[in-house]
Short mmCIF file of C-alpha atoms and ligand atoms in Angstrom, two decimals:
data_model
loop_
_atom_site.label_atom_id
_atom_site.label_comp_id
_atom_site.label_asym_id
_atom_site.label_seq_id
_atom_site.Cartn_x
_atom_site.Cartn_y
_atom_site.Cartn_z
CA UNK A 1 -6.92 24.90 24.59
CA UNK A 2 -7.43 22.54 21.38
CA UNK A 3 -9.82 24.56 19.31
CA UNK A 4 -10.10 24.59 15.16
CA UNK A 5 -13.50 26.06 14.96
CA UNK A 6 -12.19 29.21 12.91
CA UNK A 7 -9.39 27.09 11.12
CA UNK A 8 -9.46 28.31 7.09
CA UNK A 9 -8.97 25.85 4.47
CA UNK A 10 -5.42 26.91 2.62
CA UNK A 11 -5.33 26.29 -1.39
CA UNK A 12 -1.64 24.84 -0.47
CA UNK A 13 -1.49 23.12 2.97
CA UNK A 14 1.86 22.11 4.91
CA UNK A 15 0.87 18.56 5.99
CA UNK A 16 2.74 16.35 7.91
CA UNK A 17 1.94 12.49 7.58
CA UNK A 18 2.64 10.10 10.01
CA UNK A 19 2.99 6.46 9.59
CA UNK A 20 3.44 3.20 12.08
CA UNK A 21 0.86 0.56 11.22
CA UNK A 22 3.35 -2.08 10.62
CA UNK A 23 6.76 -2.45 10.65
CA UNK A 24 8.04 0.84 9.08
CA UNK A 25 8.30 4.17 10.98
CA UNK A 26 7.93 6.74 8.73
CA UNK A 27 7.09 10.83 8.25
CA UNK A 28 6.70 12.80 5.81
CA UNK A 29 6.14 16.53 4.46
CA UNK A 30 4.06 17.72 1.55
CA UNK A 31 3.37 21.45 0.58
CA UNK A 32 0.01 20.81 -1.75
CA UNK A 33 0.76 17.84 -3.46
CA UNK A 34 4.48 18.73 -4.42
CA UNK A 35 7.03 16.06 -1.71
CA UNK A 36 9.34 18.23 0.14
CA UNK A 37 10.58 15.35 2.59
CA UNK A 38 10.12 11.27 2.92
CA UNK A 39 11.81 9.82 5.81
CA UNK A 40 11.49 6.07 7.04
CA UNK A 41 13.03 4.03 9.97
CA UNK A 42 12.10 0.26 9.65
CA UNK A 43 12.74 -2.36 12.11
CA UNK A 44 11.86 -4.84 8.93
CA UNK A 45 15.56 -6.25 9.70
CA UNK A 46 14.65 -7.16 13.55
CA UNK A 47 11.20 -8.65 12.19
CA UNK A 48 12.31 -10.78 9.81
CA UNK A 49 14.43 -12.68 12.64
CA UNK A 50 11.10 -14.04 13.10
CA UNK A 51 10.25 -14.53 9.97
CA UNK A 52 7.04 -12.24 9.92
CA UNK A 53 6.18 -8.67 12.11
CA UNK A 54 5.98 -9.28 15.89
CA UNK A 55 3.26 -6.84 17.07
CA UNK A 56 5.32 -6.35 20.32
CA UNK A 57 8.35 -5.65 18.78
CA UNK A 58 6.19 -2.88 15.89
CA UNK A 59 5.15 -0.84 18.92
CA UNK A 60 8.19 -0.81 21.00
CA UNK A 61 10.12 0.18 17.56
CA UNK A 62 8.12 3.03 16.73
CA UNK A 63 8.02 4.57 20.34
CA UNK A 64 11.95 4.51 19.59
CA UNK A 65 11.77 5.79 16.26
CA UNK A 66 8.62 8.28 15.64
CA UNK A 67 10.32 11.26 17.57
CA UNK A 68 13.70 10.97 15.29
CA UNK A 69 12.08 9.59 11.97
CA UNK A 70 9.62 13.26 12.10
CA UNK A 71 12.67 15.61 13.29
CA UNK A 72 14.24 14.45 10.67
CA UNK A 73 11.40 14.63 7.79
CA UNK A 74 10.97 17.80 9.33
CA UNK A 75 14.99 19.21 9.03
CA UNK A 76 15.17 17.36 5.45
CA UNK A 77 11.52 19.64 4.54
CA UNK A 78 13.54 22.37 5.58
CA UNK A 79 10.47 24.00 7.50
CA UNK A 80 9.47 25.44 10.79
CA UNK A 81 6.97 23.10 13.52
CA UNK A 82 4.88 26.76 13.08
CA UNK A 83 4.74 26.01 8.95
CA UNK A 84 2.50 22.77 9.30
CA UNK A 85 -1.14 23.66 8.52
CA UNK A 86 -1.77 19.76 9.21
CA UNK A 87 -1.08 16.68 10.92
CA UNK A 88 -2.15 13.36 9.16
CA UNK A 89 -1.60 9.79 10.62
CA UNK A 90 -2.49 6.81 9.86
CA UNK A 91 -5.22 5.24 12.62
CA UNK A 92 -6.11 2.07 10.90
CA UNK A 93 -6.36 -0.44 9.50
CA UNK A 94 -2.98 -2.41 10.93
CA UNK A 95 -1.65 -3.87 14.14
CA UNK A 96 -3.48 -2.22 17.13
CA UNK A 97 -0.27 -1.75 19.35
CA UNK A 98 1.93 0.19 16.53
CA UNK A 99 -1.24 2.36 15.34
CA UNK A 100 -1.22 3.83 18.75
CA UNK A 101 2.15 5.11 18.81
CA UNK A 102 1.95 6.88 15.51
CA UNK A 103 -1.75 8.28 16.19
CA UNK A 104 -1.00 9.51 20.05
CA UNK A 105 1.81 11.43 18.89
CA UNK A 106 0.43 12.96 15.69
CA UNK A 107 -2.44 13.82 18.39
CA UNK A 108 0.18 15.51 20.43
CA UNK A 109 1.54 17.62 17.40
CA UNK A 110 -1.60 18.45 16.31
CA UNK A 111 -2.99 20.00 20.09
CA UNK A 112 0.51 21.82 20.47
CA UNK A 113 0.47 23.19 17.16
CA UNK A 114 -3.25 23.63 17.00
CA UNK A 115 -3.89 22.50 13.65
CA UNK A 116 -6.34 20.16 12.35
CA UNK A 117 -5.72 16.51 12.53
CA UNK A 118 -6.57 13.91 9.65
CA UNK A 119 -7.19 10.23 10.44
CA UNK A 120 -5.82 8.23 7.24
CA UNK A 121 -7.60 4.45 6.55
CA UNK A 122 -3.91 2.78 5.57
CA UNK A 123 -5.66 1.29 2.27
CA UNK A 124 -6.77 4.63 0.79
CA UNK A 125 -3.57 6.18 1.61
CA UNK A 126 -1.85 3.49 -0.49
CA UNK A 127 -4.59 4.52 -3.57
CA UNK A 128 -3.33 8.51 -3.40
CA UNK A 129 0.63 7.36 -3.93
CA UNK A 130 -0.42 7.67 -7.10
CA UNK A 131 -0.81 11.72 -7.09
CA UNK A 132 2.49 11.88 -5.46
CA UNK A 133 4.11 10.99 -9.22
CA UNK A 134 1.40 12.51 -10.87
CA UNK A 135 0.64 16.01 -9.85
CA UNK A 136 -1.84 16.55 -12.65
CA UNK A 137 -3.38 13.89 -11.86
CA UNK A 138 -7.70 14.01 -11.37
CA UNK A 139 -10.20 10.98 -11.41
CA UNK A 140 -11.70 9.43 -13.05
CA UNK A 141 -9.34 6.62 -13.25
CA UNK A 142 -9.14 3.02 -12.19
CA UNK A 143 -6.78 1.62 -10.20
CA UNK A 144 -5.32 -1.59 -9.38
CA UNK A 145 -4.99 -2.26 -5.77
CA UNK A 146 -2.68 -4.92 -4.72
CA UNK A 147 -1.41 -5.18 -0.73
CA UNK A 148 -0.72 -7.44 2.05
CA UNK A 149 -4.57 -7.18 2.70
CA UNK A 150 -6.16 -6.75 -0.02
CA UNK A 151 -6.74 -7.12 -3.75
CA UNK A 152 -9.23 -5.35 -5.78
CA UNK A 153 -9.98 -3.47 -9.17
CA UNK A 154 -11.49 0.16 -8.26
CA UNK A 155 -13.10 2.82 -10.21
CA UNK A 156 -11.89 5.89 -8.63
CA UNK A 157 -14.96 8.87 -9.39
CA UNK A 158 -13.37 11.49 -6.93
CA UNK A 159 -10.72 12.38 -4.65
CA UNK A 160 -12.45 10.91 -1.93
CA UNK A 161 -14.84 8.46 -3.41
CA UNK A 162 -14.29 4.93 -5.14
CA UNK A 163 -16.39 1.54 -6.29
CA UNK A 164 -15.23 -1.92 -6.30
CA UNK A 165 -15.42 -3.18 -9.58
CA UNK A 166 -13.46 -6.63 -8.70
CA UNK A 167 -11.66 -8.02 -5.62
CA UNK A 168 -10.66 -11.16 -4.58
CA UNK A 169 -12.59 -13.80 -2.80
CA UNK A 170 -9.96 -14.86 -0.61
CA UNK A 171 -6.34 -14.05 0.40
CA UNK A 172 -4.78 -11.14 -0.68
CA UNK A 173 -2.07 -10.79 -3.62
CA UNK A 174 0.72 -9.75 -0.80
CA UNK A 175 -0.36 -12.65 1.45
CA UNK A 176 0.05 -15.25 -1.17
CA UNK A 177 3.62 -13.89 -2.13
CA UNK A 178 4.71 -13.75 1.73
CA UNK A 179 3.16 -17.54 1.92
CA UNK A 180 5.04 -18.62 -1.42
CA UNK A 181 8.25 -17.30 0.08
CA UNK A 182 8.09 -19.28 3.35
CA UNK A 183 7.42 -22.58 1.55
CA UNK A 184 10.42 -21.78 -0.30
CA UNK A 185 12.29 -20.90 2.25
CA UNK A 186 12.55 -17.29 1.45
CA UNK A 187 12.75 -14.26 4.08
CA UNK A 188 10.39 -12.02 5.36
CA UNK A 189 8.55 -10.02 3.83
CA UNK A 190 8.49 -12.92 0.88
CA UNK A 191 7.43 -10.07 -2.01
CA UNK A 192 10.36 -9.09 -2.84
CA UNK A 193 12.48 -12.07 -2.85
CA UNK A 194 10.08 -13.94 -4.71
CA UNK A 195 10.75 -11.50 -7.68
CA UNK A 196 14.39 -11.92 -6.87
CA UNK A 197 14.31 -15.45 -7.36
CA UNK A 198 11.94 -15.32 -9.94
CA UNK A 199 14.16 -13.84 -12.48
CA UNK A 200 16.64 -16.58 -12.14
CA UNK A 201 13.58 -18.93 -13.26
CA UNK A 202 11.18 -19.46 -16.13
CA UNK A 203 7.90 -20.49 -15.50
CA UNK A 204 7.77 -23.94 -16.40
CA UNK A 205 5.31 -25.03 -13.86
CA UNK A 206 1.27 -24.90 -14.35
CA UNK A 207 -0.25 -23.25 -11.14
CA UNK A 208 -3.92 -22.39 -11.18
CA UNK A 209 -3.59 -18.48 -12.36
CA UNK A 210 -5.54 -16.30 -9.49
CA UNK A 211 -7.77 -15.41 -12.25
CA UNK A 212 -11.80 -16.99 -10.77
CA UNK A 213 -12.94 -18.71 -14.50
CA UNK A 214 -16.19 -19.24 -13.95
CA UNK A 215 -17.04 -15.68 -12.48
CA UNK A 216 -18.40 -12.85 -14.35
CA UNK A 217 -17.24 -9.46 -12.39
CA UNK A 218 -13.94 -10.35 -13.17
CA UNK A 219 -12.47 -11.73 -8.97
CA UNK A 220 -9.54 -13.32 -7.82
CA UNK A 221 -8.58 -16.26 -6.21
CA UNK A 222 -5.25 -16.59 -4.35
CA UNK A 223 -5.93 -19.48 -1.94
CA UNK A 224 -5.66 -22.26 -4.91
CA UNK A 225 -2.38 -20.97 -6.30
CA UNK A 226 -0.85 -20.21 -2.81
CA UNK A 227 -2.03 -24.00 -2.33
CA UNK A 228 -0.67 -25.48 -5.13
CA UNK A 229 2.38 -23.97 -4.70
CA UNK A 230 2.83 -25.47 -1.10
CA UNK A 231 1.56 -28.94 -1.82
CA UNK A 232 4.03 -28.74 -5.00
CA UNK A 233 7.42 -28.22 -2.73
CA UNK A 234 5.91 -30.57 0.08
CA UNK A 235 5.29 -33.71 -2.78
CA UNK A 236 8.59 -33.05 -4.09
CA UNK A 237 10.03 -33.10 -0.51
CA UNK A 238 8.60 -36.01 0.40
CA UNK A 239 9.75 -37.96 -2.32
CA UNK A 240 13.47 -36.70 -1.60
CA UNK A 241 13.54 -34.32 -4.14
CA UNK A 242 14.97 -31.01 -4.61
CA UNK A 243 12.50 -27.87 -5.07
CA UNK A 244 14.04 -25.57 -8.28
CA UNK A 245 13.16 -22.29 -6.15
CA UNK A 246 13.55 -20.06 -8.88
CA UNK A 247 11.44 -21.90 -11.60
CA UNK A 248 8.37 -22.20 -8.43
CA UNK A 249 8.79 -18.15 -7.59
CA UNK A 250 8.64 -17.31 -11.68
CA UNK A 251 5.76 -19.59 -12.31
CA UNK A 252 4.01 -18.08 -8.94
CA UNK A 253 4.67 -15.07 -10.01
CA UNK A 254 3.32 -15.27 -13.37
CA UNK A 255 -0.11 -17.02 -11.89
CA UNK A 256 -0.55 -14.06 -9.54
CA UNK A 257 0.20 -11.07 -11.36
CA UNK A 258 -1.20 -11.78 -15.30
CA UNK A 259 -4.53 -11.94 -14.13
CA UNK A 260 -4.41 -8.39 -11.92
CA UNK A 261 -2.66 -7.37 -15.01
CA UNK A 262 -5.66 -8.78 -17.57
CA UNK A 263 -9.05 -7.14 -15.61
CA UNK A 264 -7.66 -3.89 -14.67
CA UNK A 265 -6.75 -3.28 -18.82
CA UNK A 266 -9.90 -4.95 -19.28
CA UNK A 267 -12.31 -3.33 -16.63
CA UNK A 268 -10.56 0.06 -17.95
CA UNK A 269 -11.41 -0.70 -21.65
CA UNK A 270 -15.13 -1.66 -20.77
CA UNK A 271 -15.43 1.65 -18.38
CA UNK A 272 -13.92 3.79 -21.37
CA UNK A 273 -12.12 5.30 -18.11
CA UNK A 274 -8.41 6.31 -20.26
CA UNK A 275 -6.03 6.33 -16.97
CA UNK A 276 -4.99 3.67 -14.98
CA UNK A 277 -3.12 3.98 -11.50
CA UNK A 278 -2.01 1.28 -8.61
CA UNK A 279 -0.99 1.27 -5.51
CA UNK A 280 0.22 -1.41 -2.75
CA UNK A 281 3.12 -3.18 -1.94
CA UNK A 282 2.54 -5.61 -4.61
CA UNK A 283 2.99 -2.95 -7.19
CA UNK A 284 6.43 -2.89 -5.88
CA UNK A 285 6.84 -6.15 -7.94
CA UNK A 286 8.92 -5.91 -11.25
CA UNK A 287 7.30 -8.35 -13.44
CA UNK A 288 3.95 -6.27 -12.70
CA UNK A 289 5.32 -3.05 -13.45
CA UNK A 290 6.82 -4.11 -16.60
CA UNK A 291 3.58 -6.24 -17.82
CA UNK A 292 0.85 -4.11 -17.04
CA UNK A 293 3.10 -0.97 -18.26
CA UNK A 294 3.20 -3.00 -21.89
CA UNK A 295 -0.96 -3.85 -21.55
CA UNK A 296 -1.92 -0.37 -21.35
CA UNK A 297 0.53 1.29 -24.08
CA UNK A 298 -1.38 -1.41 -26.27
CA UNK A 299 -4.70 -0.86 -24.90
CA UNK A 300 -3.92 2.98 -25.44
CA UNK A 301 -4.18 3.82 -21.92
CA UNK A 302 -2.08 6.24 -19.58
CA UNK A 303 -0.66 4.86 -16.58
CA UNK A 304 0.37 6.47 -13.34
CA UNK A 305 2.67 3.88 -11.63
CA UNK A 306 3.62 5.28 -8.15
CA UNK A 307 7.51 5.27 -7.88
CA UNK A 308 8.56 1.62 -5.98
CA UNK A 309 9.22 3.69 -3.02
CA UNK A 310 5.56 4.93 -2.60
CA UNK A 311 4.14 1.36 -3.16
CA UNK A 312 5.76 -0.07 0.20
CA UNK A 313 4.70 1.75 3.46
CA UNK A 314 5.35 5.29 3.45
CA UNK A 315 3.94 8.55 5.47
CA UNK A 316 4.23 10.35 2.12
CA UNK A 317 1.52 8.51 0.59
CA UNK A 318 -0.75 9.04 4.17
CA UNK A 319 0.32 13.15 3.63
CA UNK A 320 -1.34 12.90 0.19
CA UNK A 321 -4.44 11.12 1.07
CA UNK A 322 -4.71 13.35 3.91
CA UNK A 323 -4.43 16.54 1.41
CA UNK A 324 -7.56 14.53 0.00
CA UNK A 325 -9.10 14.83 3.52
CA UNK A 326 -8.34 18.61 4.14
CA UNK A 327 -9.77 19.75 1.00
CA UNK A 328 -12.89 18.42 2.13
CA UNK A 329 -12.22 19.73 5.62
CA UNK A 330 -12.75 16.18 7.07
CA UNK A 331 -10.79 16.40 10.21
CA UNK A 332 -10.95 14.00 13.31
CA UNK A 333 -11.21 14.87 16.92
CA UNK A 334 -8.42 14.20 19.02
CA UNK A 335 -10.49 11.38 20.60
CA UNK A 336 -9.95 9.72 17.39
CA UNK A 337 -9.15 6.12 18.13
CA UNK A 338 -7.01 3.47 16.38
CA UNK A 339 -8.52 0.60 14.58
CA UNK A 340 -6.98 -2.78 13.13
CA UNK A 341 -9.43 -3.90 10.97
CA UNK A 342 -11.21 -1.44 8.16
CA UNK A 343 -12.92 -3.00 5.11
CA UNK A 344 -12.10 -1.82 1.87
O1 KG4 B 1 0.59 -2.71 0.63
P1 KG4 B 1 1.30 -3.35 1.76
O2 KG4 B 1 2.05 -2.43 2.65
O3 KG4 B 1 0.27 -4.20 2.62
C1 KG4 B 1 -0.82 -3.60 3.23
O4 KG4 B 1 -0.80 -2.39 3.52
O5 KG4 B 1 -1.79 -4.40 3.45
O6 KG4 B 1 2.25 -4.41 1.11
C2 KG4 B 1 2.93 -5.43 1.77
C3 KG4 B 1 2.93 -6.61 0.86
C4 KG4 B 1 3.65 -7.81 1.42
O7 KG4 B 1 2.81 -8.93 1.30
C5 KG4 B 1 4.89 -7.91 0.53
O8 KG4 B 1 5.35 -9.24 0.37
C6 KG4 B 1 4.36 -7.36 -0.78
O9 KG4 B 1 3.55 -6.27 -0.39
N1 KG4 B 1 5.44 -6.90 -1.68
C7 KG4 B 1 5.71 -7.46 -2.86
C8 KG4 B 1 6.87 -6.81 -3.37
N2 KG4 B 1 7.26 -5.86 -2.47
C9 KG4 B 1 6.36 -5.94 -1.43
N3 KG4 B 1 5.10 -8.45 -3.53
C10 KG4 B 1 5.61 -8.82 -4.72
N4 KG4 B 1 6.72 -8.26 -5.26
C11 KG4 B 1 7.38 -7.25 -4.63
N5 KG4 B 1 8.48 -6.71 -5.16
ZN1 ZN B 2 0.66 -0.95 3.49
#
């Protein structure tokens, strides 16, 4: 029988994270916070036949994949099933369909192996990539969120407790680049083909920056720019004329990333908080990397940026907010259920 009434809290847990709310499949294996494996099937290739993630096609992928993609994170770990002290998955927030298939078999690991099982909000598990590349790493710091959902400015006071200091009011930074790239006629996911194009460009063009003037805490916008940007290749089409793709994606880009760039050095300064992290898929983005790296060597700041491959989806970053989890000994019941909307 299931039972983890006597379980012990270990200083340096084996946890296994498990990850399947979108389109990547994807397991991996920390001891404490050090990475010992970080594997990742995607069916990103199949998905962007339809230019954007069929929830269908997400679930029927991972029940293929989930099985391999953890045999393998657990061979390339080089440990035993009996080493994992853990099982963490990812039960929300994402597509409803895919969540299921990476929760019911984490659920499965967890009852055979009888070890605790940690349910991982996708959002805060994209906020600890940062501890991955930092293992010294302790709050206070803030951090720059930037995903396909959502886009905020955080003050992190804890392991397991943040505030918002600034979000957006509207879309998110992620949605606005995957809606840029479709006017364009870029594929999916538009992110990273944005940046692509974008250093073929120069800015030339004036978008509306995603910065909100008027407000004081600091928000974003991205509904105007992401506008502007479509009505600018739809006027120009219209009138017969032909869209410079790379000039649009660099002026885009610079409209939605100076402003995340600007408040987080800014909200840092004010909170006399010294370190800085980020996490997201956004932070993926080159021009971001490079811009807010030179912003906080001026502003005298230290800045964890998670490695590229922890901003995109990744069961390495759900392992490490799930170490967050254990240490608190916040564990779920295996009734746990999947969810496809949490708010930040
Ligand atoms: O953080 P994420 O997995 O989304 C949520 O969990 O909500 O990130 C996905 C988003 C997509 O919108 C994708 O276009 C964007 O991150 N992204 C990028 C880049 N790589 C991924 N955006 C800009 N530049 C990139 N290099
Ligand atoms: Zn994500």
């Amino acid at each position: 029988m299931y039972d983890i009434s006597n379980y012990k809290i270990k200083p340096e847990p084996v946890i296994l994270g498990l990850e399947s709310s979108c389109d990547e499949t994807a397991c991996a294996v920390i001891k404490g916070r050090r990475l010992l494996s970080n594997c990742i099937i995607s069916s990103a290739a199949e998905q962007a036949k339809y230019g954007g993630v069929v929830p269908e096609i997400a679930s029927r992928a991972h029940t293929e994949a989930v099985e391999e993609v953890t045999s393998r994170a657990i061979a390339e770990a080089g440990i035993a099933l009996s080493d994992i002290d853990a099982v963490a998955v990812t039960y929300g927030a994402g597509l409803l369909g895919a969540l299921l298939v990476g929760l019911s078999f984490a659920k499965g690991l967890a009852y055979a192996l009888n070890v605790p099982l940690i349910a991982v909000n996708h959002i805060r598990g994209h906020l600890a990539a940062a501890y991955l590349d930092d293992l010294s790493l302790k709050p206070p710091f803030i951090t720059l969120l930037a995903s396909g959902g959502h886009t905020a400015i955080l003050k992190t006071t804890s392991f397991t407790r943040f505030e918002v200091l600034a979000r957006t009011l509207d879309d998110a930074a992620g949605e606005a680049f995957d809606k840029c790239a479709r006017v364009l006629g870029l594929p999916y996911p538009g992110g990273p083909h944005v940046q692509r194009a974008a250093e073929g460009g120069s800015p030339t063009i004036d978008f509306p920056s995603a910065q909100v003037r008027h407000s004081s805490s600091l928000a974003f916008s991205y509904s105007g720019l992401k506008t502007a940007a479509i009505n600018y290749c739809h006027n120009l089409a219209q009138k017969g004329q032909e869209v410079n793709v790379a000039d649009v994606a660099a002026s885009f880009q610079r409209a939605a990333i100076e402003p995340l760039v600007e408040n987080t050095v800014r909200l840092a300064v004010q909170s006399g908080i010294t370190t800085v992290t980020a996490g997201g898929g956004v932070i993926a983005n080159g021009y971001l990397r490079s811009r807010l790296s030179g912003e906080c060597k001026k502003a005298g700041l230290k800045l964890v940026l998670p490695a590229v491959k922890f901003c995109t989806d990744n069961a390495a970053m759900i392992a490490s907010e799930g170490l967050n989890k254990y240490m608190t000994g916040d564990f779920a019941p295996l009734s746990v259920n999947a969810t496809a909307h949490i708010p930040l």
